C-alpha positions as a printed NumPy array, in Angstrom:
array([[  9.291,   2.601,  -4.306],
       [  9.794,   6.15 ,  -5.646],
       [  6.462,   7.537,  -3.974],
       [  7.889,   6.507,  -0.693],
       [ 10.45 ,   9.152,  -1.392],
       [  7.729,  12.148,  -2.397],
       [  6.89 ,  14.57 ,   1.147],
       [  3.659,  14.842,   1.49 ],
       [  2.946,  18.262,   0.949],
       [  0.491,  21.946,   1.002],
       [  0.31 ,  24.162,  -1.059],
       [  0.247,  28.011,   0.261],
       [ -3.472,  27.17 ,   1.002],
       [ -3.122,  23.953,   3.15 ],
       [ -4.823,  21.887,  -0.024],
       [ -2.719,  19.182,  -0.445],
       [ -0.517,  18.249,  -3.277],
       [ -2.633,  16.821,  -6.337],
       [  0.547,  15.494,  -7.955],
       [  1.19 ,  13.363,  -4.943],
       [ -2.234,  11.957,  -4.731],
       [ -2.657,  10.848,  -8.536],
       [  0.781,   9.523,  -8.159],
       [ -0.381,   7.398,  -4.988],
       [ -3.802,   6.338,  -6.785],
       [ -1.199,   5.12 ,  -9.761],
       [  0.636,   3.051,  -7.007],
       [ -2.702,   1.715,  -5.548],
       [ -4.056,   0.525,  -8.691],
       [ -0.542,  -0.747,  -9.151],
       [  0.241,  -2.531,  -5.763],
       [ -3.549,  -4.313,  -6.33 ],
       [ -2.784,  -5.958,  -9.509],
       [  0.554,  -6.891,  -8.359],
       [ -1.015,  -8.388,  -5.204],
       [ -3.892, -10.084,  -7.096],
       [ -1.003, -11.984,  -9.406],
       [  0.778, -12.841,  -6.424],
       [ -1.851, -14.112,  -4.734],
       [ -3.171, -16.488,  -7.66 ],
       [  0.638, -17.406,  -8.1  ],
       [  2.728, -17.647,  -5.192],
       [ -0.249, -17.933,  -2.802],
       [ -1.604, -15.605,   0.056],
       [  0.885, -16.61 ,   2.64 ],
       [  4.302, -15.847,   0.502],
       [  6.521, -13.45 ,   1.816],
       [  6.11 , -11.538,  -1.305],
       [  2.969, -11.47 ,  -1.48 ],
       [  2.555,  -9.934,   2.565],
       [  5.455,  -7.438,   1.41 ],
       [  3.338,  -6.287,  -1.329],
       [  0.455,  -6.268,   1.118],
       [  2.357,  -4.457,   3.769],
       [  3.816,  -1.594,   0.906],
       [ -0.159,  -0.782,  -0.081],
       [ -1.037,  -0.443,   3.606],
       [  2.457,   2.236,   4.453],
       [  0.325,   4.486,   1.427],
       [ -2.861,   4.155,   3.117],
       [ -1.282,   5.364,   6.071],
       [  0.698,   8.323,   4.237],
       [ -2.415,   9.269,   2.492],
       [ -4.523,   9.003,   5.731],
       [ -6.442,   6.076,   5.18 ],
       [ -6.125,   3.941,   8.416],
       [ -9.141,   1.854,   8.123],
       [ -8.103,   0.792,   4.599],
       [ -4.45 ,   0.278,   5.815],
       [ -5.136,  -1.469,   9.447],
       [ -6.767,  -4.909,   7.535],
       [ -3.538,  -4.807,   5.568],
       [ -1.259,  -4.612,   8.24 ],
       [ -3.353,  -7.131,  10.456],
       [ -3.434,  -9.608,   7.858],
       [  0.247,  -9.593,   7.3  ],
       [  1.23 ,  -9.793,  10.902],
       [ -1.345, -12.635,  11.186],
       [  0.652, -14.561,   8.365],
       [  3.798, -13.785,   9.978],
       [  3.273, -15.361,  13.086],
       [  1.808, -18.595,  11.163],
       [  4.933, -19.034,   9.637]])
């Protein structure tokens, strides 16, 4: 996933990058239709489904949103273990 690849970064003010944060918002909406489909057609449980899962909860965490990304991450370790 190419945003994976972007540093997060500052500008000589400490603001940080726009570019990078309309590119992740493009990957969010993204990653949530791609999870929706999956969900309605491989089911919740499918490993590609949880990988999807798992990617949109590694950009919460590089954008700094831990209580959006922890759910993500529980729910896909919960799935794991189930299987």
């Amino acid at each position: 996933f190419p945003f994976l690849t972007v540093p997060f970064q500052s500008n000589s003010v400490g603001k940080v990058d726009i570019h990078f944060h309309v590119r992740a918002l493009i990957f969010e909406g993204s990653f949530n239709t791609l999870i929706t489909t999956r969900e309605r057609v491989l089911g919740k449980d499918h490993p590609d489904t949880l990988k999807s899962l798992n990617s949109l909860a590694v950009l919460y965490e590089i954008e700094g949103r831990k209580d959006e990304a922890e759910p993500l991450v529980e729910r896909v370790e919960e799935e794991g273990k189930r299987r």
